CSV table of C-alpha atoms in Angstrom, one decimal:
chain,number,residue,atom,x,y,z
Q,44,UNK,CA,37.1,15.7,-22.5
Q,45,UNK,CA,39.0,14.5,-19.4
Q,46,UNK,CA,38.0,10.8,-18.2
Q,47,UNK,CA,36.9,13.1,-14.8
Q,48,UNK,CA,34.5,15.0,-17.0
Q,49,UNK,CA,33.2,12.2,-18.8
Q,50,UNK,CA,32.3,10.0,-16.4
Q,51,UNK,CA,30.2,12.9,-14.7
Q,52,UNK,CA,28.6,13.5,-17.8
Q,53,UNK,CA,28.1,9.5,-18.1
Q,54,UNK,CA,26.7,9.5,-14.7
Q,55,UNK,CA,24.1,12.5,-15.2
Q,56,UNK,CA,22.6,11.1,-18.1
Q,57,UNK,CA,22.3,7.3,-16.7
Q,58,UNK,CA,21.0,9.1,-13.7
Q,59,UNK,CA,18.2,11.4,-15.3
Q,60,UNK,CA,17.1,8.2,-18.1
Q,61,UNK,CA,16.9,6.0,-14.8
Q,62,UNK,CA,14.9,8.7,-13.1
Q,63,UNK,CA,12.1,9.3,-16.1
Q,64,UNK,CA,11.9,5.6,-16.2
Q,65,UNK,CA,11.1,4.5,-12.4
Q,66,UNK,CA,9.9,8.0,-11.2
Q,67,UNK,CA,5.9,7.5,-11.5
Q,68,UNK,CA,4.3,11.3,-12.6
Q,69,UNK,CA,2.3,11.4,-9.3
Q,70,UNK,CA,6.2,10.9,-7.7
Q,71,UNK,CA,6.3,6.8,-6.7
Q,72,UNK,CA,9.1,4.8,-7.2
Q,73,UNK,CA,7.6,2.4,-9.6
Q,74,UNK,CA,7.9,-0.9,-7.4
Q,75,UNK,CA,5.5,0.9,-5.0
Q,76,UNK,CA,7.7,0.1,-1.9
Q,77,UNK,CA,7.1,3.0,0.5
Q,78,UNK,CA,10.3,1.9,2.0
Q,79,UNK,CA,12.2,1.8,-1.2
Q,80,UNK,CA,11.2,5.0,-1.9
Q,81,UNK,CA,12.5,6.7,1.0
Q,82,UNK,CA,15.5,4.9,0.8
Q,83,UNK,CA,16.0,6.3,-2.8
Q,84,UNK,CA,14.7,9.9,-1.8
Q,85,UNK,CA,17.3,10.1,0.7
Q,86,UNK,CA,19.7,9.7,-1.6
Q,87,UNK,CA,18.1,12.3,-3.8
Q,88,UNK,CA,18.4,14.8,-1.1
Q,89,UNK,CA,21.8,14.0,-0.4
Q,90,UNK,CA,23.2,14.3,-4.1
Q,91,UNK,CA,21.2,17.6,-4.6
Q,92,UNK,CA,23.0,18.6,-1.4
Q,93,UNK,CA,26.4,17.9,-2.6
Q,94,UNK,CA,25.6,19.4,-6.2
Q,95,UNK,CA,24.0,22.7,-4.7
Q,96,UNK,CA,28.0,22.9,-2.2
Q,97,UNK,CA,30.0,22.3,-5.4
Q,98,UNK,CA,28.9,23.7,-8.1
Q,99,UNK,CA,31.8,22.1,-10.5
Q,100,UNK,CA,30.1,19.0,-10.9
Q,101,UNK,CA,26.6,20.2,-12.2
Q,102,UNK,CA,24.9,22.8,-14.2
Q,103,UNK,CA,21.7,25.1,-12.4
Q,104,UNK,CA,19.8,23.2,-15.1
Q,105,UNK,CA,20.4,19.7,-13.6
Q,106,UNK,CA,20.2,20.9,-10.4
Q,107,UNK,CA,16.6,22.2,-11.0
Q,108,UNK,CA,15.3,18.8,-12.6
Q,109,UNK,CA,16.7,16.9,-9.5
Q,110,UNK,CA,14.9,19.2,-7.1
Q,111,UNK,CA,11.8,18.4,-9.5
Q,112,UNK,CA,11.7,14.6,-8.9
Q,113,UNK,CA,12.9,15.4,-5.5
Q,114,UNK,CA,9.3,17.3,-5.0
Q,115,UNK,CA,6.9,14.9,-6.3
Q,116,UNK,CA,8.5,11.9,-4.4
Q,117,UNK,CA,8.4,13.6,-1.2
Q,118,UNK,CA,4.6,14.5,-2.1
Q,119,UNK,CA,3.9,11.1,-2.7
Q,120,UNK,CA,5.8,10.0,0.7
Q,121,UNK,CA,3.6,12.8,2.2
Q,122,UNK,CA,0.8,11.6,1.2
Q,123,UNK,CA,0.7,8.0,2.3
Q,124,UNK,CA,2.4,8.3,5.5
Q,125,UNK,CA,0.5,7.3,8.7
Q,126,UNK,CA,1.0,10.7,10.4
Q,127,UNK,CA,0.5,10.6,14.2
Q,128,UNK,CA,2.8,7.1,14.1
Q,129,UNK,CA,5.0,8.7,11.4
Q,130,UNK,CA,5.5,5.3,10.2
Q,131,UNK,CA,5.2,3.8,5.8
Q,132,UNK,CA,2.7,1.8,4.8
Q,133,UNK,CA,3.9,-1.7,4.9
Q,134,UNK,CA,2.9,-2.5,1.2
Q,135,UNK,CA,4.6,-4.9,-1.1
Q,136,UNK,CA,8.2,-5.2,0.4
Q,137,UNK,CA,8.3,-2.2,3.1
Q,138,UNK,CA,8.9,-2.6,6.9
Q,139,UNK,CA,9.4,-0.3,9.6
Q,140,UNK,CA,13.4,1.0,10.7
Q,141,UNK,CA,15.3,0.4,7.1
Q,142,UNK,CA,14.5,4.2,5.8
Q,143,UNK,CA,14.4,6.9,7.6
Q,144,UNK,CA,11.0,8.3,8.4
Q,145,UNK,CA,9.0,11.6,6.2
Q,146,UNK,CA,9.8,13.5,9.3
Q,147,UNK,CA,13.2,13.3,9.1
Q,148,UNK,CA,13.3,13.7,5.3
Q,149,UNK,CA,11.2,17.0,5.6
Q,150,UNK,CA,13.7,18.1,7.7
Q,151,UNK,CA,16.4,17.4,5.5
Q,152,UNK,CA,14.6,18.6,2.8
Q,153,UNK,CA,13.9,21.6,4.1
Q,154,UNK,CA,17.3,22.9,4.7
Q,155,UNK,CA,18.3,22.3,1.2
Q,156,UNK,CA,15.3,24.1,0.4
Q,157,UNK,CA,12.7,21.9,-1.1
Q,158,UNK,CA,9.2,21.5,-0.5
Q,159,UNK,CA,6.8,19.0,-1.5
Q,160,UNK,CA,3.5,20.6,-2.7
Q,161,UNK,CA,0.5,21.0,0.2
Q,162,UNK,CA,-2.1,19.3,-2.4
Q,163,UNK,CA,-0.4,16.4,-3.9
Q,164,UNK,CA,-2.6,14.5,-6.1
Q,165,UNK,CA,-2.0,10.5,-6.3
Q,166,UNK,CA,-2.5,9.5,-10.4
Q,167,UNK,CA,-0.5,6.8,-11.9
Q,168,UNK,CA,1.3,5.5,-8.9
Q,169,UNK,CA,-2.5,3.7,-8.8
Q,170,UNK,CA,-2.4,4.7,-4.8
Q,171,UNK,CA,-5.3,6.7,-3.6
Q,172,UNK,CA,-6.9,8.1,-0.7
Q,173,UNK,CA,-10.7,8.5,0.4
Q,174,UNK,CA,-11.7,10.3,3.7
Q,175,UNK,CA,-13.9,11.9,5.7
Q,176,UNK,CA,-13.9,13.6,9.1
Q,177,UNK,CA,-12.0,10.9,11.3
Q,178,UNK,CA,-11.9,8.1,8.5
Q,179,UNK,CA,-8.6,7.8,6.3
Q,180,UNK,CA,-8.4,5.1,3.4
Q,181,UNK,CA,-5.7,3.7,1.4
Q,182,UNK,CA,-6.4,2.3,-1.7
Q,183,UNK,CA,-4.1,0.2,-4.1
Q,184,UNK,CA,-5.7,-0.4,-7.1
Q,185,UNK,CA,-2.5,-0.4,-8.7
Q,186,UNK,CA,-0.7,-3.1,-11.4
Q,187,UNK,CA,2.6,-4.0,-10.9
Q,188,UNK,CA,4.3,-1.5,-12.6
Q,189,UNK,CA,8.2,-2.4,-12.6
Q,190,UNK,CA,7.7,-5.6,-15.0
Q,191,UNK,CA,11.4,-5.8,-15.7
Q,192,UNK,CA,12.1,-5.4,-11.8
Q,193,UNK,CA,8.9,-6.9,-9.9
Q,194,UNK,CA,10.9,-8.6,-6.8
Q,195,UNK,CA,9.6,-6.8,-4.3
Q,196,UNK,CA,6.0,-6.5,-5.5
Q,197,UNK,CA,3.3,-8.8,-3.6
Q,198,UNK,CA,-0.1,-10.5,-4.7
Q,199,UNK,CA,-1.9,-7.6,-3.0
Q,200,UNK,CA,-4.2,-6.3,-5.6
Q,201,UNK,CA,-7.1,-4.3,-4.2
Q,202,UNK,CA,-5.5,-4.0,-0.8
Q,203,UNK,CA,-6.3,-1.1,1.4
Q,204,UNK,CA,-5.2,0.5,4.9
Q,205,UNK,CA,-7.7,2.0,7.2
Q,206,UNK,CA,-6.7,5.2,9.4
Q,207,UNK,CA,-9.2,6.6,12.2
Q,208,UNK,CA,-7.7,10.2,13.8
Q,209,UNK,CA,-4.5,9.4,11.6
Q,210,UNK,CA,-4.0,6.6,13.7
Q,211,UNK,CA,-3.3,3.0,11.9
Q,212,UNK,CA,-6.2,0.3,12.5
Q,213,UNK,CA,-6.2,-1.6,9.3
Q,214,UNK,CA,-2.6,-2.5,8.1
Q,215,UNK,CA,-0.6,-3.9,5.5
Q,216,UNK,CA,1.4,-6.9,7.7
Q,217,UNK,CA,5.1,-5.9,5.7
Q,218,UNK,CA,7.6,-8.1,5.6
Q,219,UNK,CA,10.3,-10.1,8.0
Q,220,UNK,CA,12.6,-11.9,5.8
Q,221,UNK,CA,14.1,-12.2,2.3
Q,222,UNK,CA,14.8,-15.6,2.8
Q,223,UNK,CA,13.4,-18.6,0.2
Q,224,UNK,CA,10.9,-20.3,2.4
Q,225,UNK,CA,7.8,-20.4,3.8
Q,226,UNK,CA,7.8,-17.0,5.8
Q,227,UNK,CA,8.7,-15.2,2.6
Q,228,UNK,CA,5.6,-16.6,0.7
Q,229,UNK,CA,2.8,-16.2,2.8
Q,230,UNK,CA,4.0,-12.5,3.5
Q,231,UNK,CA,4.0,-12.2,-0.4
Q,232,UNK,CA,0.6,-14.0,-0.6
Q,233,UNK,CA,-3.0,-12.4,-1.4
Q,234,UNK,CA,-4.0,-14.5,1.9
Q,235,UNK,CA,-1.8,-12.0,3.6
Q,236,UNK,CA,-3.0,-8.8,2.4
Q,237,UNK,CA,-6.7,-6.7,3.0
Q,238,UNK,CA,-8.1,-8.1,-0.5
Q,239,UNK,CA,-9.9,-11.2,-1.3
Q,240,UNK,CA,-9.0,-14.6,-1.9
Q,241,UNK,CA,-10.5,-17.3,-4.7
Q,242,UNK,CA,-10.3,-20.6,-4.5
Q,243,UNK,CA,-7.0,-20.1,-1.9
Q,244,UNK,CA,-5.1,-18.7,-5.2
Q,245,UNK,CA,-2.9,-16.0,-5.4
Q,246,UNK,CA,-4.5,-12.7,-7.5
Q,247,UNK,CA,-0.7,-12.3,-8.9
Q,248,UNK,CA,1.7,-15.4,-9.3
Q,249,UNK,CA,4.7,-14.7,-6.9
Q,250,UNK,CA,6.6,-17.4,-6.4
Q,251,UNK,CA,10.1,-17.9,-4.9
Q,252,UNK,CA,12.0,-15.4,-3.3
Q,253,UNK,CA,11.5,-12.9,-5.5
Q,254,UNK,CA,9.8,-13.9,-8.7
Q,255,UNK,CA,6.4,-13.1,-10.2
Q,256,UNK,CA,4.9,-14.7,-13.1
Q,257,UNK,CA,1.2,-14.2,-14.4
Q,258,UNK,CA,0.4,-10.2,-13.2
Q,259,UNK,CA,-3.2,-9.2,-12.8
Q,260,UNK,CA,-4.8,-6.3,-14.9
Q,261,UNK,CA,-6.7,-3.8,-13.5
Q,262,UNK,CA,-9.6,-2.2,-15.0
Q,263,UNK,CA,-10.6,1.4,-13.1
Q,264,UNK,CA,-14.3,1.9,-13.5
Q,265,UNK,CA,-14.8,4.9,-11.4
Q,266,UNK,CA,-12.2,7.3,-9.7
Q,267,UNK,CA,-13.7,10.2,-7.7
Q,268,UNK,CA,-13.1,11.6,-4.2
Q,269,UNK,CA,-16.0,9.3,-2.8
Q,270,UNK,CA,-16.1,6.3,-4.7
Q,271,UNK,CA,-13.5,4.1,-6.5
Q,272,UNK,CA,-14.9,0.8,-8.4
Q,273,UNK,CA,-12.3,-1.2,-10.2
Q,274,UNK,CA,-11.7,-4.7,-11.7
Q,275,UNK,CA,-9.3,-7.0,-12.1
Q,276,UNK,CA,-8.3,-10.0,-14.4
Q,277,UNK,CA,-6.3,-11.6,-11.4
Q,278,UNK,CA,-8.3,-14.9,-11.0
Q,279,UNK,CA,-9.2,-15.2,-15.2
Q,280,UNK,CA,-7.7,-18.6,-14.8
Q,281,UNK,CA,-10.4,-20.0,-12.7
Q,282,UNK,CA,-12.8,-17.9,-14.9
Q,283,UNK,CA,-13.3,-15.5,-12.4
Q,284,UNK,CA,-13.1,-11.4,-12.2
Q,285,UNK,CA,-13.2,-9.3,-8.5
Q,286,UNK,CA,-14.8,-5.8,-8.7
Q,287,UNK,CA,-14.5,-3.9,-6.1
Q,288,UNK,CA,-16.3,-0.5,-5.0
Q,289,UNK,CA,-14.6,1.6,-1.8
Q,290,UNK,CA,-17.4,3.8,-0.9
Q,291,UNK,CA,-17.8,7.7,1.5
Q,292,UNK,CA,-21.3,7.0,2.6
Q,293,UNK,CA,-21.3,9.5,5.0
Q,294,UNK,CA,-18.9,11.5,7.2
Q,295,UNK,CA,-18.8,8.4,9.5
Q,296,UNK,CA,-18.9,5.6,7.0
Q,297,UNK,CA,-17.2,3.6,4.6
Q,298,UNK,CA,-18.6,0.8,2.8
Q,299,UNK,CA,-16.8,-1.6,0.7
Q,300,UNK,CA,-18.8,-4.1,-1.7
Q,301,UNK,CA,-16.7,-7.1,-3.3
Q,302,UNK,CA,-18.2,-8.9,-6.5
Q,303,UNK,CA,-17.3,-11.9,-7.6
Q,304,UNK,CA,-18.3,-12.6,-11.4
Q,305,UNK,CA,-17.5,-16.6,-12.4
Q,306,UNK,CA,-18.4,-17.4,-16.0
Q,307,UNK,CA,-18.7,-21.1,-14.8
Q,308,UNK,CA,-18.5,-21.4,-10.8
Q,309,UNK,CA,-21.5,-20.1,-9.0
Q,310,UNK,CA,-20.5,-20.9,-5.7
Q,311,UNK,CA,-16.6,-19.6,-5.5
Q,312,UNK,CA,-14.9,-20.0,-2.1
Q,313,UNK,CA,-13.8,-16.4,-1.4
Q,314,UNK,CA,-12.1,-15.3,1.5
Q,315,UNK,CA,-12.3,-11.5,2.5
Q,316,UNK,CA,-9.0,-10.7,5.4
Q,317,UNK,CA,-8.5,-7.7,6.9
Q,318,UNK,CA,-5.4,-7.6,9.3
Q,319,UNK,CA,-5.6,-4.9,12.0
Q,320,UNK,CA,-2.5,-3.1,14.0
Q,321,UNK,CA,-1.4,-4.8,16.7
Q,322,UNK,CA,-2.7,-2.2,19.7
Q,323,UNK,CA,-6.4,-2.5,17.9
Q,324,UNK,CA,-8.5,-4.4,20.2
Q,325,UNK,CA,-11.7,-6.6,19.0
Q,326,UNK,CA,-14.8,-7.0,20.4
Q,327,UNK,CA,-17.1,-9.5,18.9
Q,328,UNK,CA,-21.2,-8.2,18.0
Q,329,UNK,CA,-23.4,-9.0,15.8
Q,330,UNK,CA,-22.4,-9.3,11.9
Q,331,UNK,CA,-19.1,-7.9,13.1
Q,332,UNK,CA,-17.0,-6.4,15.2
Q,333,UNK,CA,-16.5,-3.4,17.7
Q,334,UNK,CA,-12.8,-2.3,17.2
Q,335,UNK,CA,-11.1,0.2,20.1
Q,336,UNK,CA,-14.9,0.9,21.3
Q,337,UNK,CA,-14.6,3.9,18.6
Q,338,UNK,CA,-15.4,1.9,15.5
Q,339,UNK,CA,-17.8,-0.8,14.5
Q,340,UNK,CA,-16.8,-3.1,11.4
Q,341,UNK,CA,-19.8,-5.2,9.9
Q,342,UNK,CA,-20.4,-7.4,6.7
Q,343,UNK,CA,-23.7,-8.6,4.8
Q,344,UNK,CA,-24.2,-11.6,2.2
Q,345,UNK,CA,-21.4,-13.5,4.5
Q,346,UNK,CA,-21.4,-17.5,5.0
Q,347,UNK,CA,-19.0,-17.3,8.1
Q,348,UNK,CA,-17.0,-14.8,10.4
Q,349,UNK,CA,-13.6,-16.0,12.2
Q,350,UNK,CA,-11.6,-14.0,14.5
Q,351,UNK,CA,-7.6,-15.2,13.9
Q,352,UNK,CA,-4.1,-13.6,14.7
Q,353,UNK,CA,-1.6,-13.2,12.4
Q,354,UNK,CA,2.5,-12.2,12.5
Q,355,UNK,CA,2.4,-8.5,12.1
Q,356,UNK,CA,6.4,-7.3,10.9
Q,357,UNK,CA,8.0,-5.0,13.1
Q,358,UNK,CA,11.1,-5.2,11.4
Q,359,UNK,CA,13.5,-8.1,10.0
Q,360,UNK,CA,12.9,-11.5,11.8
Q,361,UNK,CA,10.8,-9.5,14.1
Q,362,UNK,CA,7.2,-10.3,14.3
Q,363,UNK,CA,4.5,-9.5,16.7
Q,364,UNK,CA,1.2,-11.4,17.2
Q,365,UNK,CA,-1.8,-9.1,15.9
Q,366,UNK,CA,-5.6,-9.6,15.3
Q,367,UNK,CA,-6.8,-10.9,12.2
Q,368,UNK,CA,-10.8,-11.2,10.6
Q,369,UNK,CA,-11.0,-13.5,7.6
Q,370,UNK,CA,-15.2,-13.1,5.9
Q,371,UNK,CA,-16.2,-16.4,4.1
Q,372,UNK,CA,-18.4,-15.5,1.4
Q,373,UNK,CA,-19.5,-16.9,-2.6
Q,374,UNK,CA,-20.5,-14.2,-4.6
Q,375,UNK,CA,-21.2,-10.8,-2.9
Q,376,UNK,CA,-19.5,-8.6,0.6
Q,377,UNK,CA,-20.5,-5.6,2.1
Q,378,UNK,CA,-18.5,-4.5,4.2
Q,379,UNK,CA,-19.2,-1.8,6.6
Q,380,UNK,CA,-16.9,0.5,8.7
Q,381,UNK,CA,-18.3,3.5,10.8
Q,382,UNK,CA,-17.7,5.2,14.2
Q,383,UNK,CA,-19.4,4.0,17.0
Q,384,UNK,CA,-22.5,5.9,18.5
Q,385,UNK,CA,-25.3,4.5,20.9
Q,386,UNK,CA,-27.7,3.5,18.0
Q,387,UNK,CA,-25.2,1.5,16.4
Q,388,UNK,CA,-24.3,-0.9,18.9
Q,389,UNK,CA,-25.0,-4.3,18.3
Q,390,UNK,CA,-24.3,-7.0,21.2
């Protein structure tokens, strides 16, 4: 064997272990960066490219389990992607103009011949969707996965993204810096996420730049097309577990209900934030909110409503003002989010 030879062979196997490894079966990269992932499917694409225009440096075989991985990652990029604005989801470390976007790799997939399947079904990634006629959810009820690599994973447990027509109205904020400071920890912080906040703590220790310590476990309860209810151990330290339940109540509802359950505190201060896209425009009603006159957001078993604005991350060291709901509440949350008709107006 010529050094050539062998480091080909060297490479191919490094390659394929690496890919089993961080390659969830449901196709996500296992740090659950949708901007990480296209980055590494682009490069995918490219080296099935060059192995399908010179055949020397790879068997069919190879080429065949490449073009497998290749599929289910551009499934799972599928899948997620905010169509109409054909932009990622901004969760954990992801932000808008470092990959390219799923349109473009469709096309570049296509003209190497691959195809993600119409029907891709999210499992272990612990992404999943609910939806009905207009309304498109996107759950995380993930862990972090990648415990020998967790940098660019976020306190974010039990966040979610909210879609009306496939355009975005609840987002993930994403990220504007790598830097060690301030910026970097708050956009890393459970504060800075759709989820709920305990006693101001973080539901996974990140610290630093990119550290994590203490990870919370997640207990699923119920996984079905209309209803997910999970749990998890995030807050054991302060003797405290968060269930939540995403609900299909109807074809023009979702409900969410938070539980709190404190083996000692009966009163927890709990902070429930949900950080809209920057064109969405809030107007206050009763028990909530009426959001682009199309939707109407409400809550029950609250202590306090308050309308802020937040830095949503259009790219590196480029943030935009945005709006911003953060629900006060001890023990219980229902939340509420339907499409706006005449008898649901509340002024």
């Amino acid at each position: 064997m010529n050094i050539e030879t062998g480091l080909i062979s060297f490479s191919k196997k490094l390659l394929l272990t690496e890919l089993k490894k961080q390659i969830t079966s449901d196709g996500a990269h296992y740090e659950l960066s949708p901007m990480y992932h296209n980055l590494i499917l682009q490069r995918l694409l490219e080296l099935i490219s060059l192995l399908k225009h010179n055949k020397n440096l790879s068997e069919e075989s190879t080429i065949k389990l490449l073009i497998k991985y290749a599929d289910k990652m551009l499934g799972w990029a599928n899948k997620i992607t905010i169509s109409k604005k054909n932009i990622i989801p901004q969760i954990n470390d992801s932000v808008q103009g470092i990959c390219h976007s799923i349109k473009t790799l469709n096309n570049f997939a296509g003209k190497i011949n691959i195809s993600s399947a119409v029907n891709h079904n999210l499992s272990d990634s612990g992404f999943r969707i609910m939806e009905n006629e207009h309304l498109r959810v996107l759950i995380d009820i993930s862990e972090i996965v990648s415990k020998n690599q967790p940098a660019h994973s976020h306190a974010d447990t039990f966040n979610f993204l909210l879609q009306y027509d496939n355009n975005p109205i609840i987002v993930d904020p994403g990220i504007s810096t790598y830097e060690k400071n301030k910026i970097r920890l708050r956009e890393r912080s459970t504060s800075f996420h759709n989820t709920v906040l305990v006693e101001g703590q973080n539901n996974n220790e990140v610290w630093s730049s990119f550290r994590v310590g203490r990870i919370a476990k997640v207990n699923i309860i119920q996984d079905s097309s209309n209803q997910i209810i999970a749990s998890h151990n995030g807050y054991n330290f302060l003797g405290i577990t968060h269930k939540r339940c995403w609900s299909i109540v109807s074809e023009k509802e979702v409900k969410i209900n938070d539980f709190i359950i404190s083996k000692s505190n009966n009163n927890p201060k709990c902070y429930a934030n949900f950080h809209f896209y920057p064109e969405t425009k809030l107007e206050l009603t009763n028990n909530g909110f009426l959001l682009n006159k199309k939707l109407i957001i409400s809550f029950a078993n609250y202590d306090d409503i308050v309308q802020k604005k937040y830095e949503y991350c259009l790219g590196f060291n480029n943030r935009v003002i945005a709006p911003k709901i953060t629900v006060k509440f001890s023990n219980s949350l229902t939340t509420s989010i339907k499409e706006l008709n005449e008898k649901n107006i509340i002024s």
